[in-house]
Short mmCIF file of N, CA and C in Angstrom, two decimals:
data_model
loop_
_atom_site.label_atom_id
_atom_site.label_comp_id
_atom_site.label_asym_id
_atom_site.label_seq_id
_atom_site.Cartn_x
_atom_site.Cartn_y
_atom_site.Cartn_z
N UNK A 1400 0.84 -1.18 0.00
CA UNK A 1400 0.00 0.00 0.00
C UNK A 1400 0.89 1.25 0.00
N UNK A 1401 0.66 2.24 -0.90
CA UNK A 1401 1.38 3.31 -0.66
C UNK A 1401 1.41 4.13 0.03
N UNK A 1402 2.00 4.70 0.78
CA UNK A 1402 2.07 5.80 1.80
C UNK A 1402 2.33 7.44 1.54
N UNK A 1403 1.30 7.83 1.21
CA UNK A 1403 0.53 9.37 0.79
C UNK A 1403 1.43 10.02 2.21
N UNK A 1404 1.87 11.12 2.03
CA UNK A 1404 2.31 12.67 2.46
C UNK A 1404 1.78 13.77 2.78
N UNK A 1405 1.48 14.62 3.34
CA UNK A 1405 1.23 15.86 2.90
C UNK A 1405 2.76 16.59 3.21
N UNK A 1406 3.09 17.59 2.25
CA UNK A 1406 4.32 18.17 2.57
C UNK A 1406 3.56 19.79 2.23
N UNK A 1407 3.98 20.83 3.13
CA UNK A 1407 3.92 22.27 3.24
C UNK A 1407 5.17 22.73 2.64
N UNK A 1408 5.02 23.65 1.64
CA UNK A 1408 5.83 24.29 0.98
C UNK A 1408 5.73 25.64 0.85
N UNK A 1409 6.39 26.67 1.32
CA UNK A 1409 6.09 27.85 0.38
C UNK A 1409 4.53 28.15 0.38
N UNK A 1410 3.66 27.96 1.38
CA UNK A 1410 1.92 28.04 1.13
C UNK A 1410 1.56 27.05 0.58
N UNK A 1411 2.26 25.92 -0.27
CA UNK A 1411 1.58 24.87 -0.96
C UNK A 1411 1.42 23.47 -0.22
N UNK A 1412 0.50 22.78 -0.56
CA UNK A 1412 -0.11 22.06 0.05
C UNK A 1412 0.15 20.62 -0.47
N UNK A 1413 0.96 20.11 -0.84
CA UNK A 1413 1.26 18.69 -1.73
C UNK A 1413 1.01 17.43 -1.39
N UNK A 1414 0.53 16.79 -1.89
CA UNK A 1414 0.05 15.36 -1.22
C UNK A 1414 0.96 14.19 -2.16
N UNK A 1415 2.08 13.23 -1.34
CA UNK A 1415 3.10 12.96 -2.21
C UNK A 1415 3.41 11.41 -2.27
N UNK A 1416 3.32 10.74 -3.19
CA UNK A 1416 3.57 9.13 -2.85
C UNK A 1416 5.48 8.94 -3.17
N UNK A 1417 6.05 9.26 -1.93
CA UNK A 1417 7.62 9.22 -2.59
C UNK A 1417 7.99 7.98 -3.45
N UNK A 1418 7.36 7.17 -2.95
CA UNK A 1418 8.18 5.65 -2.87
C UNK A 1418 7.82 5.76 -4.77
N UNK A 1419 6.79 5.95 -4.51
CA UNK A 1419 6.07 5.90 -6.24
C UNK A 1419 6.47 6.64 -7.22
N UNK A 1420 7.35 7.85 -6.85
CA UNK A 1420 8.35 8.51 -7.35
C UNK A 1420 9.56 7.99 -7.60
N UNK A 1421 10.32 7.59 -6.76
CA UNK A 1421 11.55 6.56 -6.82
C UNK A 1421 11.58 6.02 -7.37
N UNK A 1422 10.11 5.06 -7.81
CA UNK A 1422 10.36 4.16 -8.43
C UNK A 1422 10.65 4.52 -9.69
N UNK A 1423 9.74 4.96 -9.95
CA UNK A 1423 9.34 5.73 -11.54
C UNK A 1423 10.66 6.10 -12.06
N UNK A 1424 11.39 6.85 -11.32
CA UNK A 1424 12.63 7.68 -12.28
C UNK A 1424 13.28 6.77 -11.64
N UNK A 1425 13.66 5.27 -11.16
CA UNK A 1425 14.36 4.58 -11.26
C UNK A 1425 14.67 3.74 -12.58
N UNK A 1426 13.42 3.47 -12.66
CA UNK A 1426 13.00 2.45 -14.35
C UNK A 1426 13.27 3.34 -15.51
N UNK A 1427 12.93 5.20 -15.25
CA UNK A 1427 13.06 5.44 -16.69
C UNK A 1427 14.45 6.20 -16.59
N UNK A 1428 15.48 6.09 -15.73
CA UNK A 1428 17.23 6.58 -16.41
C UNK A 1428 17.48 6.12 -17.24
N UNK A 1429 18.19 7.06 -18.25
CA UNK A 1429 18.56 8.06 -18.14
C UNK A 1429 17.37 9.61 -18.54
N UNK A 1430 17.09 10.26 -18.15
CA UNK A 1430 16.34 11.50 -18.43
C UNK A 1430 16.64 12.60 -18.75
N UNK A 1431 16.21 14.05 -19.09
CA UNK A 1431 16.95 14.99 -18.63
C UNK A 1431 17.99 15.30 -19.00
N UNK A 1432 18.91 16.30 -18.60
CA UNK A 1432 20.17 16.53 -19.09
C UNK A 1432 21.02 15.28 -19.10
N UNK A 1433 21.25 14.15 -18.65
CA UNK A 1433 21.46 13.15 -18.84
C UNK A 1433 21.29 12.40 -20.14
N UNK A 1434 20.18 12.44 -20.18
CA UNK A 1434 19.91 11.63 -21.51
C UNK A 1434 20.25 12.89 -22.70
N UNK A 1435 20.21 14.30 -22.37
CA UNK A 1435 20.75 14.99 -23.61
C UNK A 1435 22.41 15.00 -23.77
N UNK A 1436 22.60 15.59 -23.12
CA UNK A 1436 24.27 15.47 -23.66
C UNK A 1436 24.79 16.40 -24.37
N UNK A 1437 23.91 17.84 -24.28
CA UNK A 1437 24.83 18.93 -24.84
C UNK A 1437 25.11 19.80 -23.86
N UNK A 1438 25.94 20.85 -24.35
CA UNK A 1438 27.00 21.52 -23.45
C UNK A 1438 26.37 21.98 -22.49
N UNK A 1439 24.85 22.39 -22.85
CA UNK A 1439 24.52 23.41 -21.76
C UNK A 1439 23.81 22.03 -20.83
N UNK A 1440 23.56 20.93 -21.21
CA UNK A 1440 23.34 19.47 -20.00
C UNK A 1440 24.14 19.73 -19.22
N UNK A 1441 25.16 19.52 -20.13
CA UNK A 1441 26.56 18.64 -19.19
C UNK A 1441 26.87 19.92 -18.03
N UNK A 1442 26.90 20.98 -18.22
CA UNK A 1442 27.04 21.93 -17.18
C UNK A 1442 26.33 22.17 -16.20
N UNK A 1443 24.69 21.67 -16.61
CA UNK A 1443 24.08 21.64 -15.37
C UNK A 1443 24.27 20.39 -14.69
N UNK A 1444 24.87 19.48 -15.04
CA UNK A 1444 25.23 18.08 -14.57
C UNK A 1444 26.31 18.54 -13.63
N UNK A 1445 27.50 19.29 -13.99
CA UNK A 1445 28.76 19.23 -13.37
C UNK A 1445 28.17 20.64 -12.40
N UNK A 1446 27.15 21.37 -12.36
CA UNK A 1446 27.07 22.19 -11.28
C UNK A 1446 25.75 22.25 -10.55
N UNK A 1447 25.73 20.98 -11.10
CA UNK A 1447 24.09 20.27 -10.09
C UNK A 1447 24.48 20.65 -8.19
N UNK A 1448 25.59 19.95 -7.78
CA UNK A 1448 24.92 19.89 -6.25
C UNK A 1448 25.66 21.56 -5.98
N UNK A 1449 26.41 22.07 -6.65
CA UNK A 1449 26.41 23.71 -5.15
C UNK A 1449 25.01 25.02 -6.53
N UNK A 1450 24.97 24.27 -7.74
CA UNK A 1450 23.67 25.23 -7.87
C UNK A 1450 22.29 25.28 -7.37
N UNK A 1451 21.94 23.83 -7.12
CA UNK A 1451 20.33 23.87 -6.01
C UNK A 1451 20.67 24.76 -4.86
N UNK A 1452 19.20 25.63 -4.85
CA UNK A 1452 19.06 26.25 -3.41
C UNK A 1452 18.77 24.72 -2.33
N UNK A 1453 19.38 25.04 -1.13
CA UNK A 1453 19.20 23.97 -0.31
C UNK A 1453 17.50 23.44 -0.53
N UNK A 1454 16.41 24.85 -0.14
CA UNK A 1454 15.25 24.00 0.47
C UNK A 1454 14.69 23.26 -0.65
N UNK A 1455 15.04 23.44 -2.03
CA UNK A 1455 15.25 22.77 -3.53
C UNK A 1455 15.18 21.02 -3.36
N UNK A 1456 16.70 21.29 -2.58
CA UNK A 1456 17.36 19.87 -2.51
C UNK A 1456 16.78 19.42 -1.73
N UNK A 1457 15.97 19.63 -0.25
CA UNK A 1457 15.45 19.07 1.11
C UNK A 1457 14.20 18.58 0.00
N UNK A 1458 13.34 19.59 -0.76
CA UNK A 1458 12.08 19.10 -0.70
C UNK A 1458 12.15 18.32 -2.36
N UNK A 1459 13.34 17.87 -2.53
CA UNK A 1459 13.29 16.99 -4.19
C UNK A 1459 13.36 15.61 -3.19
N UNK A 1460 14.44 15.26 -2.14
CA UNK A 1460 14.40 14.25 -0.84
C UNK A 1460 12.99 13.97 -0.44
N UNK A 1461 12.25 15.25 0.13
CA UNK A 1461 11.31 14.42 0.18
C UNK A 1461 10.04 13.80 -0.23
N UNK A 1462 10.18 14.27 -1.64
CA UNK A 1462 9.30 14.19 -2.82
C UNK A 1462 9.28 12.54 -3.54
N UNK A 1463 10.74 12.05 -3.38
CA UNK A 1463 11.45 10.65 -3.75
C UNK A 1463 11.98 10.99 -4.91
N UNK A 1464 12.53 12.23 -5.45
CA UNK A 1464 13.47 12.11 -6.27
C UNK A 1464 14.86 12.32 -6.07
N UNK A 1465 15.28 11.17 -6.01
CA UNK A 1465 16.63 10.94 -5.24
C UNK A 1465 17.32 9.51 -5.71
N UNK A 1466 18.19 9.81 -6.54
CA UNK A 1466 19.00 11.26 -6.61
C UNK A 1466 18.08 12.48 -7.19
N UNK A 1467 18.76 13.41 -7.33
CA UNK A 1467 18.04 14.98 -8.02
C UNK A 1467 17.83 14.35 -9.44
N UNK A 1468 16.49 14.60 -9.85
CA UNK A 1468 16.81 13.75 -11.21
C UNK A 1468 15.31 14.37 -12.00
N UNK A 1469 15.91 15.72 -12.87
CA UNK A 1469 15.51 16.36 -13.65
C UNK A 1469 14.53 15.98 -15.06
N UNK A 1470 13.71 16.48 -14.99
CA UNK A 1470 12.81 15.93 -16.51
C UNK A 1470 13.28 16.55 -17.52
N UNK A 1471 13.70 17.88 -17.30
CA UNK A 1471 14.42 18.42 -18.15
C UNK A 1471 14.86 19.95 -17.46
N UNK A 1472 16.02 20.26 -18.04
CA UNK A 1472 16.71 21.51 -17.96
C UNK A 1472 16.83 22.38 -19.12
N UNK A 1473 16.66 23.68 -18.88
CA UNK A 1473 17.61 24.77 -20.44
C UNK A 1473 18.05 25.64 -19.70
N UNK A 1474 18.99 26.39 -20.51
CA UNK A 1474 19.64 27.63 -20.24
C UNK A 1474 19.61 28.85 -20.86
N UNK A 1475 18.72 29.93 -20.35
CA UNK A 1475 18.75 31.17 -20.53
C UNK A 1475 19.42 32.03 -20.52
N UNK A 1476 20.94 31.69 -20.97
CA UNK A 1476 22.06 33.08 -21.30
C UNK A 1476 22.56 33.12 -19.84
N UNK A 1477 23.21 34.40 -19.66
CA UNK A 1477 24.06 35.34 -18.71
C UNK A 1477 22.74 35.82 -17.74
N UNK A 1478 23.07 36.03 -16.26
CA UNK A 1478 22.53 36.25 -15.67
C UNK A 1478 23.02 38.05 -15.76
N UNK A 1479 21.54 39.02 -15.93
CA UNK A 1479 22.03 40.00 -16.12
C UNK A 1479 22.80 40.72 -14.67
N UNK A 1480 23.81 41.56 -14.49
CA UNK A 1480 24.50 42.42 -13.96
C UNK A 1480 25.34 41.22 -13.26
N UNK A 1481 25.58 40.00 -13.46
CA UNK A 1481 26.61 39.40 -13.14
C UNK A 1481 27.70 38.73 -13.51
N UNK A 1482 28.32 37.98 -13.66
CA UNK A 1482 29.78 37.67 -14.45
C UNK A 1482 28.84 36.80 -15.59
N UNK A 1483 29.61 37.12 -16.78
CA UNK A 1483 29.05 35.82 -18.07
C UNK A 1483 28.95 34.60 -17.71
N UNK A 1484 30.16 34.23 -16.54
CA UNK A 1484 29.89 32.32 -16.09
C UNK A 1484 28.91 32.32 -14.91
N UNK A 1485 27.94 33.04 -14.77
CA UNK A 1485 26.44 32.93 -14.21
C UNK A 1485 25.56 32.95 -15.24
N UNK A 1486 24.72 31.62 -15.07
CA UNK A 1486 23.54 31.41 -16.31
C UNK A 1486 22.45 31.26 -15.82
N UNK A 1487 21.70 31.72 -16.29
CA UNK A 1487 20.09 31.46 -15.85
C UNK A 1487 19.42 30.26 -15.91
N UNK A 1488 19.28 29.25 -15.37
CA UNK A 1488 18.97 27.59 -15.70
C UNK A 1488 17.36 27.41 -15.21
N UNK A 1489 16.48 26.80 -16.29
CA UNK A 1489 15.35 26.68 -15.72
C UNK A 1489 15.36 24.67 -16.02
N UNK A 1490 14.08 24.52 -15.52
CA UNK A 1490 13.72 23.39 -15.22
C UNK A 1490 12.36 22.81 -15.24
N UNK A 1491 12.28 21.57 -14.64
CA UNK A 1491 11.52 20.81 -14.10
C UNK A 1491 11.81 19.34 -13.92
N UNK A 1492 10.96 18.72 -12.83
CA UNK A 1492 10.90 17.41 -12.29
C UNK A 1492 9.39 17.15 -11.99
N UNK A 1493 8.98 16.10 -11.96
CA UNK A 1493 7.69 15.50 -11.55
C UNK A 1493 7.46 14.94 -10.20
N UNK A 1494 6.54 14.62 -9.11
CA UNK A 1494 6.54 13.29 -8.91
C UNK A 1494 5.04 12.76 -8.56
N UNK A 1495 5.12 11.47 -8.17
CA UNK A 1495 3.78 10.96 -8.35
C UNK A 1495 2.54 11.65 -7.01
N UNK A 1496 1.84 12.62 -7.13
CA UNK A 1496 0.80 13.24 -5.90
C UNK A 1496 0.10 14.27 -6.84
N UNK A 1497 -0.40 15.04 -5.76
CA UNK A 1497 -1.54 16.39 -6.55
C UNK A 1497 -0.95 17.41 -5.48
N UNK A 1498 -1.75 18.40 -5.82
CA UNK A 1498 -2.12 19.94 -5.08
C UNK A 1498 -2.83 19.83 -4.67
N UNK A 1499 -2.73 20.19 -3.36
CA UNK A 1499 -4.08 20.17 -2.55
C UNK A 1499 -4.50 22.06 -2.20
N UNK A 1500 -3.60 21.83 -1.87
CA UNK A 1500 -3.55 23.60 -1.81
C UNK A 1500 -2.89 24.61 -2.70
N UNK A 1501 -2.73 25.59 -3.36
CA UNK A 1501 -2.34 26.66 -4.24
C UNK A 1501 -2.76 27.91 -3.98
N UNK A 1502 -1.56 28.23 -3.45
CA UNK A 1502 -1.57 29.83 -3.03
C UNK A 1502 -1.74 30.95 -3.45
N UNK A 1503 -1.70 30.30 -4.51
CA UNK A 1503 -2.20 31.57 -5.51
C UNK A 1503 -0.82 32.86 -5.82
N UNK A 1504 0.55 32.56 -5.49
CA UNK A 1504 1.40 33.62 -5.38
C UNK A 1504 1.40 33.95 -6.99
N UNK A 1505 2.34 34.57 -7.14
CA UNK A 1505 2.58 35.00 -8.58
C UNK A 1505 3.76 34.44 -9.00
N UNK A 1506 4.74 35.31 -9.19
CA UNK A 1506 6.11 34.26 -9.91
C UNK A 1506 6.98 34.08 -8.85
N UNK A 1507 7.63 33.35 -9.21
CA UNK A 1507 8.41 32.56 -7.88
C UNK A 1507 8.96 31.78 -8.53
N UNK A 1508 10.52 31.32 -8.26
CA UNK A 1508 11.78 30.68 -8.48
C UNK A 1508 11.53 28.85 -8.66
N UNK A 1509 10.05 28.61 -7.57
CA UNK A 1509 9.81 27.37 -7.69
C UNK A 1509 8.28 27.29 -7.30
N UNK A 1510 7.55 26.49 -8.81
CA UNK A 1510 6.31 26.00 -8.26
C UNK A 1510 5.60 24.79 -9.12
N UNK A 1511 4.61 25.02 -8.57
CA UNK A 1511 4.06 23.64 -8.64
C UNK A 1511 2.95 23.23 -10.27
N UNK A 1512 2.57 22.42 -11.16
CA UNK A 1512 1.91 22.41 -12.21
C UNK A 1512 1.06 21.06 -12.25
N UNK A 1513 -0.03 20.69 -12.42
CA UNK A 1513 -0.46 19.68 -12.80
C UNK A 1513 -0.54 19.02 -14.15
N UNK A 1514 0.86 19.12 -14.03
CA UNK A 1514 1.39 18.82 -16.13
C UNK A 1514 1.92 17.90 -15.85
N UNK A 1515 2.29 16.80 -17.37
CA UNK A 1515 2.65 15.57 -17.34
C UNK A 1515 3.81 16.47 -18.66
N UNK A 1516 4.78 17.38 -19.08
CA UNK A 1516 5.32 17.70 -20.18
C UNK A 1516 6.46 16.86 -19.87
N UNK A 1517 7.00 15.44 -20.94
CA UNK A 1517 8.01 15.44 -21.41
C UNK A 1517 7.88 14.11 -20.20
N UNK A 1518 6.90 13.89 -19.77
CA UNK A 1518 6.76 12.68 -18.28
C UNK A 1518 7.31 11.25 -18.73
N UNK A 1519 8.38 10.83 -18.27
CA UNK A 1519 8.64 9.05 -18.35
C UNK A 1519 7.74 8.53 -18.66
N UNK A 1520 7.79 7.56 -19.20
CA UNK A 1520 6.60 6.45 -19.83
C UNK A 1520 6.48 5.76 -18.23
N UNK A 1521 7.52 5.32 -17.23
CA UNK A 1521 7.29 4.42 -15.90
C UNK A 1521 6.57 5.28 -15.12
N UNK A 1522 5.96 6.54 -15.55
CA UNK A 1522 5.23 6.89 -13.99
C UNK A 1522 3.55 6.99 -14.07
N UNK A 1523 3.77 6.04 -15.77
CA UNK A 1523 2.28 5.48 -16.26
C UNK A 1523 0.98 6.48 -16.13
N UNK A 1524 -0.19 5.93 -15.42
CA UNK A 1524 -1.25 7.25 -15.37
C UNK A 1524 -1.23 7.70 -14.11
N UNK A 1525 -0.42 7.43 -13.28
CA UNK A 1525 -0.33 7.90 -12.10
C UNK A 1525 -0.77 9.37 -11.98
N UNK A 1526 -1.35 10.17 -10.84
CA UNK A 1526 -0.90 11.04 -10.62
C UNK A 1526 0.27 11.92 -10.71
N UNK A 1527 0.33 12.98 -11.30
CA UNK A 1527 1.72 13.89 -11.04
C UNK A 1527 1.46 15.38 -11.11
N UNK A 1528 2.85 15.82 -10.44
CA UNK A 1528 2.89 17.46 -10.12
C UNK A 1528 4.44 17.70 -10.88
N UNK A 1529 4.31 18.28 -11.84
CA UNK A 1529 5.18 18.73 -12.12
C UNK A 1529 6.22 19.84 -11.48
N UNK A 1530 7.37 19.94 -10.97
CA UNK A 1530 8.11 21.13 -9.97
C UNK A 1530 9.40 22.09 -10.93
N UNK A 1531 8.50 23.21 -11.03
CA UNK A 1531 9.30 24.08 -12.09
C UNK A 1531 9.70 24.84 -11.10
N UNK A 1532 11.37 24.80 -12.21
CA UNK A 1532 12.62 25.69 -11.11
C UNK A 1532 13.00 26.66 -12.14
N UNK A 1533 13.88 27.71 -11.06
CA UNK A 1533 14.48 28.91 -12.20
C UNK A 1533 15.80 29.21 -11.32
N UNK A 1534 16.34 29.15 -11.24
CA UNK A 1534 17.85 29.63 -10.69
C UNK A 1534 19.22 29.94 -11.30
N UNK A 1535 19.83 30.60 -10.96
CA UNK A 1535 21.53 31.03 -11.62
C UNK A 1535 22.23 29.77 -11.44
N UNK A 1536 23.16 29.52 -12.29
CA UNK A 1536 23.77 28.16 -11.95
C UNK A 1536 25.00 28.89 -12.54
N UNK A 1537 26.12 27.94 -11.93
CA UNK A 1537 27.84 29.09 -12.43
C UNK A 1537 27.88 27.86 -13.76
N UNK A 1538 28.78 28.64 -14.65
CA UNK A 1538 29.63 27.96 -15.61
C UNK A 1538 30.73 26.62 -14.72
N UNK A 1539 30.38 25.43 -15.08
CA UNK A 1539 31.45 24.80 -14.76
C UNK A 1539 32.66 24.33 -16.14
N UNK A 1540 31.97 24.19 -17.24
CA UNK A 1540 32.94 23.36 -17.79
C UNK A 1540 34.04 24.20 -18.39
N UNK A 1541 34.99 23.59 -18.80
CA UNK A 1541 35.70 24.21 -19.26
C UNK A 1541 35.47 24.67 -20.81
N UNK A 1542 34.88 24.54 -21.55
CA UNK A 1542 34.74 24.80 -23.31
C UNK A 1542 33.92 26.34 -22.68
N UNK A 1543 33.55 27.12 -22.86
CA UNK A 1543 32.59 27.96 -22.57
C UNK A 1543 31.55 28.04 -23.44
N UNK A 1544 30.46 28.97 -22.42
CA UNK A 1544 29.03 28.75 -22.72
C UNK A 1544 28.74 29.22 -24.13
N UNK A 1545 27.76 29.55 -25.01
CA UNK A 1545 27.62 30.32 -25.95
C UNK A 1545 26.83 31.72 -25.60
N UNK A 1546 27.92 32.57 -26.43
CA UNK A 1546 27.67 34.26 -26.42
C UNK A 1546 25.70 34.47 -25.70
#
């Protein structure tokens, strides 16, 4: 039997089957910048753990995506008024629950969608919440980014 959550976020109200998450993006690796493999992947790959904001990383743990394991990533250029090797990286991840609550805020760095875009074939008709991110991430690799 699965064991449902509620997790408080930011005003949001999430109701979360981790285990049913785990599983899911266990069966469908590789995903995500992973499964792409171009420059601007591989950089969010090599500056995955110091670019998540911590409460990012606490609540992807307790969501069951773990490891951090992205549906997909892009990169939006130079972060304006800061060095060129700061990039603007957006996102998303899924996992298997709903919204129970929605706060109704406006824009914000991280929230919540009842979208299936780009969803593993293993997390079937399950329930899902899609978790869209936006954050600066540094240049790691060495080739550099494009202009």
């Amino acid at each position: 039997m699965a064991e449902i959550e509620k997790i408080h976020f930011r005003g949001w109200i999430l109701e979360v089957d981790a285990a049913a998450t785990s599983a899911a993006y266990a069966a469908a690796r590789p995903v995500g910048p992973e499964a792409c493999g171009c420059r601007e992947c591989r950089n969010f790959i090599a500056a995955r753990d110091v670019a998540y904001p911590a409460e990012l990383k606490e609540l992807a743990t307790r969501l069951g995506v773990v490891p951090l394991t992205e549906t997909e990533t892009y990169e939006n250029g130079p972060v304006e008024s800061a060095q060129p090797l700061i990039r603007l990286y957006g996102g998303f991840f899924h996992f298997v629950g709903r919204i129970l609550r929605d706060p109704g805020t406006g824009d914000s760095d991280i929230y919540f969608l009842p979208e299936r875009s780009l969803l593993p074939d293993a997390f079937g008709a399950k329930p899902v919440v899609q978790v869209e991110f936006s954050f600066p991430v540094p240049w790691i690799l060495e080739e550099p980014p494009e202009a």
